[in-house]
Coordinates of C-alpha atoms in Angstrom, one line a residue:
Chain A
M1224 CA 13.0 20.5 17.7
S1225 CA 13.7 20.3 13.8
Q1226 CA 11.6 18.9 11.8
T1227 CA 12.6 16.5 9.2
A1228 CA 9.1 15.3 7.9
L1229 CA 9.9 13.3 5.0
F1230 CA 13.0 11.9 6.6
Q1231 CA 12.7 8.3 6.9
L1232 CA 15.4 5.5 8.0
G1233 CA 15.1 2.4 6.0
T1234 CA 15.9 -0.7 8.2
G1235 CA 17.0 -3.9 6.4
L1236 CA 19.4 -6.8 7.2
E1237 CA 22.5 -4.7 7.1
T1238 CA 20.9 -2.1 9.7
P1239 CA 19.4 -4.1 12.4
G1240 CA 17.8 -2.1 15.3
A1241 CA 17.9 1.3 13.6
A1242 CA 16.4 4.1 15.3
R1243 CA 13.3 5.3 14.2
N1244 CA 12.6 8.7 13.2
E1245 CA 9.9 10.7 11.2
G1246 CA 9.2 7.0 9.4
H1247 CA 9.6 3.5 10.3
S1248 CA 10.6 0.5 7.7
E1249 CA 11.3 -2.9 8.3
T1250 CA 11.7 -6.0 6.1
A1251 CA 11.2 -9.5 6.9
A1252 CA 14.1 -12.0 7.1
P1253 CA 14.5 -14.1 4.4
T1254 CA 12.4 -17.4 4.4
P1255 CA 14.6 -20.9 4.8
N1256 CA 12.4 -22.3 1.7
P1257 CA 11.9 -19.7 -0.9
A1258 CA 11.2 -22.0 -3.7
E1259 CA 7.6 -20.8 -3.6
D1260 CA 7.0 -17.7 -1.4
R1261 CA 3.8 -16.6 -3.0
H1262 CA 0.5 -16.9 -0.9
D1263 CA -1.8 -15.4 -3.1
H1264 CA -3.0 -17.9 -5.2
F1265 CA -6.7 -17.2 -7.0
A1266 CA -9.0 -18.1 -4.1
L1267 CA -13.0 -19.1 -3.5
R1268 CA -14.8 -16.3 -1.6
N1269 CA -18.6 -17.4 -0.9
G1270 CA -18.2 -19.8 -4.2
V1271 CA -16.8 -17.2 -6.2
R1272 CA -13.4 -17.5 -7.8
C1273 CA -11.4 -14.3 -7.4
A1274 CA -7.4 -13.2 -7.2
G1275 CA -8.4 -11.8 -3.4
V1276 CA -10.6 -10.1 -1.3
H1277 CA -10.1 -6.1 -0.4
L1278 CA -11.8 -4.8 2.3
I1279 CA -12.3 -1.2 2.2
I1280 CA -12.9 0.0 5.9
D1281 CA -13.5 3.4 7.1
L1282 CA -13.2 4.3 10.8
Y1283 CA -15.0 7.5 12.1
E1284 CA -15.1 9.5 15.4
A1285 CA -11.6 7.2 15.7
E1286 CA -9.1 8.0 18.7
G1287 CA -5.0 7.4 18.4
L1288 CA -4.7 8.5 14.8
N1289 CA -1.7 10.3 15.5
D1290 CA -0.1 7.8 17.3
I1291 CA 2.5 6.1 14.9
D1292 CA 3.7 3.2 17.4
L1293 CA 0.0 2.4 18.4
I1294 CA -0.7 2.4 14.2
E1295 CA 2.5 0.1 13.6
A1296 CA 1.4 -2.1 16.5
T1297 CA -2.3 -2.5 15.1
L1298 CA -1.3 -3.1 11.5
R1299 CA 1.2 -5.9 12.9
H1300 CA -1.7 -7.1 15.2
C1301 CA -3.9 -7.2 12.1
V1302 CA -1.5 -9.3 10.2
E1303 CA -1.2 -12.0 12.9
A1304 CA -5.2 -12.0 13.1
A1305 CA -5.5 -12.5 9.4
K1306 CA -2.5 -15.5 9.8
A1307 CA -1.2 -13.4 6.9
T1308 CA 2.8 -13.0 6.5
L1309 CA 4.3 -9.5 6.9
L1310 CA 7.1 -9.3 4.3
H1311 CA 7.6 -5.2 4.4
I1312 CA 6.2 -2.3 6.7
H1313 CA 6.4 1.3 6.1
L1314 CA 4.7 4.1 8.1
H1315 CA 5.2 8.0 7.5
H1316 CA 4.5 10.9 10.2
F1317 CA 3.3 13.6 8.5
Q1318 CA 3.3 17.3 10.1
P1319 CA 1.4 18.6 11.7
S1320 CA -0.2 15.4 11.9
G1321 CA -1.3 12.1 10.3
V1322 CA 0.2 9.0 9.4
S1323 CA 0.3 6.9 6.2
G1324 CA 1.3 3.1 6.6
V1325 CA 1.6 0.1 4.1
A1326 CA 2.4 -3.3 4.9
V1327 CA 3.3 -5.4 1.9
L1328 CA 2.2 -9.0 2.6
A1329 CA 3.1 -12.3 1.0
E1330 CA -1.0 -12.1 0.5
S1331 CA -0.9 -8.7 -0.6
H1332 CA -1.2 -5.6 1.4
I1333 CA -3.0 -3.7 4.2
S1334 CA -3.0 0.3 4.0
I1335 CA -3.7 3.3 6.6
H1336 CA -4.1 6.8 5.9
T1337 CA -5.2 8.9 8.9
W1338 CA -6.8 12.4 9.4
P1339 CA -6.8 12.9 13.2
E1340 CA -8.2 16.1 13.4
A1341 CA -11.2 14.8 11.9
G1342 CA -11.1 11.3 13.7
Y1343 CA -10.9 9.5 10.2
A1344 CA -9.0 6.7 8.9
A1345 CA -9.1 5.2 5.5
L1346 CA -7.9 1.5 5.4
D1347 CA -7.5 -1.2 2.7
V1348 CA -7.0 -4.6 3.4
F1349 CA -6.4 -7.0 0.6
M1350 CA -5.7 -10.6 1.2
C1351 CA -5.7 -13.4 -1.0
G1352 CA -5.0 -17.3 -0.7
N1353 CA -5.8 -18.6 3.0
A1354 CA -5.2 -15.2 5.1
N1355 CA -8.7 -13.9 6.4
P1356 CA -9.1 -10.0 6.0
D1357 CA -12.1 -10.2 8.1
A1358 CA -10.2 -10.7 11.3
C1359 CA -8.6 -7.5 11.0
V1360 CA -12.1 -5.0 11.8
P1361 CA -12.3 -6.3 15.3
V1362 CA -8.7 -5.5 15.9
L1363 CA -9.2 -2.1 14.1
R1364 CA -12.1 -0.8 15.7
E1365 CA -10.7 -1.7 19.0
A1366 CA -7.3 -0.3 18.5
F1367 CA -8.7 3.0 17.5
S1368 CA -12.1 3.0 19.5
A1369 CA -13.8 3.8 16.6
K1370 CA -17.7 4.7 17.2
R1371 CA -18.4 4.1 13.4
V1372 CA -16.9 1.6 11.1
A1373 CA -17.8 1.0 7.6
V1374 CA -16.8 -1.9 5.6
S1375 CA -17.2 -2.6 1.9
E1376 CA -16.0 -5.9 -0.1
L1377 CA -14.4 -6.2 -3.5
L1378 CA -13.7 -9.4 -4.9
R1379 CA -11.1 -8.5 -7.2
G1380 CA -10.0 -10.2 -10.2
Q1381 CA -13.2 -12.0 -11.0
A1382 CA -13.0 -11.6 -14.6
A1383 CA -9.1 -12.9 -14.6
Chain B
M1383 CA 21.6 -19.5 -8.4
S1384 CA 20.3 -19.5 -4.5
Q1385 CA 16.7 -18.0 -4.0
T1386 CA 16.4 -15.9 -1.0
A1387 CA 13.2 -14.7 -2.5
L1388 CA 12.1 -12.9 1.0
F1389 CA 15.4 -11.0 1.1
Q1390 CA 15.2 -7.3 0.4
L1391 CA 17.8 -4.7 0.6
G1392 CA 16.5 -1.7 2.1
T1393 CA 18.0 1.6 0.7
G1394 CA 17.9 4.8 2.5
L1395 CA 19.9 8.1 3.3
E1396 CA 22.8 5.7 4.5
T1397 CA 23.4 3.3 2.0
P1398 CA 23.0 5.2 -1.4
G1399 CA 23.2 2.8 -4.2
A1400 CA 22.8 -0.4 -2.7
A1401 CA 22.2 -3.2 -5.2
R1402 CA 18.8 -4.5 -5.9
N1403 CA 18.1 -7.9 -4.9
E1404 CA 14.5 -9.7 -4.8
G1405 CA 13.1 -6.6 -3.8
H1406 CA 13.6 -2.8 -4.4
S1407 CA 12.8 -0.4 -1.7
E1408 CA 13.8 3.3 -1.6
T1409 CA 13.0 6.2 0.6
A1410 CA 13.0 10.0 -0.5
A1411 CA 15.3 12.6 0.5
P1412 CA 14.3 15.0 3.3
T1413 CA 12.0 18.0 2.2
P1414 CA 13.8 21.7 3.0
N1415 CA 10.6 22.8 4.5
P1416 CA 9.0 20.2 6.3
A1417 CA 6.9 22.4 8.3
E1418 CA 3.9 20.8 6.6
D1419 CA 4.5 18.2 4.2
R1420 CA 0.8 16.8 4.1
H1421 CA -0.6 17.0 0.9
D1422 CA -4.0 15.0 1.5
H1423 CA -6.4 17.8 2.8
F1424 CA -10.0 17.1 2.5
A1425 CA -11.0 17.8 -1.2
L1426 CA -13.9 18.4 -3.8
R1427 CA -14.5 15.8 -6.4
N1428 CA -17.4 16.7 -8.5
G1429 CA -18.5 18.8 -5.9
V1430 CA -18.6 16.4 -2.9
R1431 CA -16.5 16.8 0.2
C1432 CA -13.8 13.4 0.4
A1433 CA -10.4 12.8 2.1
G1434 CA -9.5 11.3 -1.2
V1435 CA -10.2 9.6 -4.4
H1436 CA -9.7 5.9 -4.6
L1437 CA -9.3 4.3 -8.2
I1438 CA -9.9 0.4 -8.1
I1439 CA -8.0 -0.5 -11.4
D1440 CA -8.1 -3.8 -12.7
L1441 CA -5.9 -4.8 -15.8
Y1442 CA -6.5 -8.0 -17.9
E1443 CA -4.9 -9.4 -20.8
A1444 CA -2.1 -7.5 -19.7
E1445 CA 1.8 -8.2 -20.4
G1446 CA 5.3 -7.3 -18.6
L1447 CA 3.6 -8.4 -15.2
N1448 CA 6.5 -10.3 -14.0
D1449 CA 9.0 -7.6 -14.6
I1450 CA 10.0 -5.6 -11.7
D1451 CA 12.0 -2.9 -13.4
L1452 CA 8.9 -2.3 -15.8
I1453 CA 6.7 -2.2 -12.7
E1454 CA 8.9 0.1 -10.4
A1455 CA 9.4 2.4 -13.3
T1456 CA 5.3 2.5 -14.3
L1457 CA 4.6 3.2 -10.6
R1458 CA 7.2 6.1 -10.8
H1459 CA 5.9 7.3 -13.9
C1460 CA 2.2 7.1 -12.3
V1461 CA 3.4 9.3 -9.3
E1462 CA 4.7 12.0 -12.2
A1463 CA 1.6 12.1 -14.3
A1464 CA -0.5 12.3 -11.0
K1465 CA 1.7 15.4 -10.0
A1466 CA 1.9 13.5 -6.7
T1467 CA 4.9 13.0 -4.0
L1468 CA 6.6 10.0 -3.6
L1469 CA 7.7 9.2 -0.3
H1470 CA 8.8 5.5 -0.1
I1471 CA 8.5 2.8 -2.6
H1472 CA 8.6 -1.1 -2.1
L1473 CA 8.4 -3.8 -4.4
H1474 CA 8.7 -7.5 -3.8
H1475 CA 9.3 -10.5 -6.7
F1476 CA 7.8 -13.6 -6.0
Q1477 CA 8.6 -17.1 -6.7
P1478 CA 7.7 -18.6 -8.7
S1479 CA 6.2 -15.3 -10.4
G1480 CA 4.3 -12.1 -9.5
V1481 CA 5.1 -8.6 -7.8
S1482 CA 3.7 -6.9 -5.1
G1483 CA 4.4 -3.1 -4.7
V1484 CA 3.5 -0.2 -2.9
A1485 CA 4.3 3.3 -3.2
V1486 CA 3.7 5.5 -0.5
L1487 CA 2.8 9.2 -1.4
A1488 CA 2.3 12.6 0.4
E1489 CA -1.2 12.2 -1.2
S1490 CA -1.8 8.6 0.2
H1491 CA -0.3 5.3 -2.2
I1492 CA -0.5 3.5 -5.0
S1493 CA -0.6 -0.4 -4.8
I1494 CA 0.0 -3.3 -7.3
H1495 CA -0.2 -7.0 -7.0
T1496 CA 0.3 -9.0 -10.4
W1497 CA -0.7 -12.7 -11.3
P1498 CA 1.5 -12.8 -14.7
E1499 CA 0.5 -16.3 -15.4
A1500 CA -3.1 -14.9 -15.5
G1501 CA -2.6 -11.7 -17.4
Y1502 CA -4.0 -9.9 -14.4
A1503 CA -3.0 -7.1 -12.4
A1504 CA -5.1 -5.5 -9.2
L1505 CA -4.2 -1.7 -8.4
D1506 CA -5.1 1.1 -6.4
V1507 CA -4.5 4.8 -6.8
F1508 CA -5.4 6.5 -3.7
M1509 CA -4.9 10.1 -3.9
C1510 CA -5.9 13.4 -1.9
G1511 CA -5.3 16.8 -2.3
N1512 CA -4.2 18.6 -5.6
A1513 CA -3.0 15.2 -6.9
N1514 CA -4.9 13.8 -10.2
P1515 CA -5.1 9.8 -9.9
D1516 CA -6.7 9.7 -13.3
A1517 CA -3.5 10.4 -15.0
C1518 CA -2.6 6.9 -14.0
V1519 CA -4.9 5.1 -16.2
P1520 CA -3.7 5.7 -19.5
V1521 CA 0.0 5.4 -18.0
L1522 CA -1.0 1.7 -16.9
R1523 CA -2.7 0.9 -20.0
E1524 CA 0.4 1.4 -22.0
A1525 CA 2.9 0.3 -19.9
F1526 CA 1.4 -3.3 -19.7
S1527 CA -0.6 -3.3 -22.6
A1528 CA -3.7 -4.4 -21.1
K1529 CA -6.2 -5.5 -23.5
R1530 CA -9.1 -4.5 -20.9
V1531 CA -9.1 -2.2 -18.0
A1532 CA -11.7 -1.6 -15.4
V1533 CA -12.0 1.2 -13.3
S1534 CA -14.0 2.0 -10.5
E1535 CA -13.8 5.1 -8.2
L1536 CA -14.5 5.3 -4.4
L1537 CA -14.9 8.8 -2.5
R1538 CA -13.4 8.0 0.5
G1539 CA -14.0 9.7 3.9
Q1540 CA -17.4 11.4 2.6
A1541 CA -18.8 11.0 6.1
A1542 CA -16.0 12.1 7.9

């Protein structure tokens, strides 16, 4: 099988149902009320005003980290659990192994980079407005059967 | 002018030269030698073994944060300065203002979220392998004329 590891088929409104290849990409349909689509107003987190909450999540001794379908489904599940709005998603499957993915949200983003051979994945869940980034943690732990999960929280833009 | 704020025209190998709209997206051409396209091996940073170096960068009192062309050009300039490899880039221009963008790299990613009305931008520069994330800081400071720049460094995956 030929490997075109950096080839990625972009899908947009003009190319519905395009086949997946080494990478997946998808962009959401237009909103019917576009006058204000920003969901990332400054927010309060435990009484602290900030632009957004940024969770740094590390998964250790995890499984399924080379399964691009599982990873994409899990990112989507995270967006739903957090009650966020998905604008664009892109995943890249490396050779010989590993996946990188980003989901661009109205409330900022989720990113994932996996090292399957080490059972390790690095994620960022950056959300603003009314989305709830904490809801992603159990989703990730379960999806990847991670034996250890480390979570740090940064309140971005406190000084803005 | 009608606003279709969430419409984004994906560009891939099948649709060269597609017009930009509210969002920009682009994916790199396939590599001629795809047998191993992974550039994010575990690395040493100041003698510490880690999956990658993750810079948390906050720009304050910055300008040009609603200029999607400037932001895209700056992300590309960062990738070049860091000697990283761009796989996919996507930006979204919010209404009434603000831009979110992600650049997926062979070495992980760069993300940006801007709050032009507050002169604030939140960036993440996550790089592995031989790329140099520090090179992005002066690029960003200059591009956005930021009066204050805060940089924190996380060594991801030390315990992997």
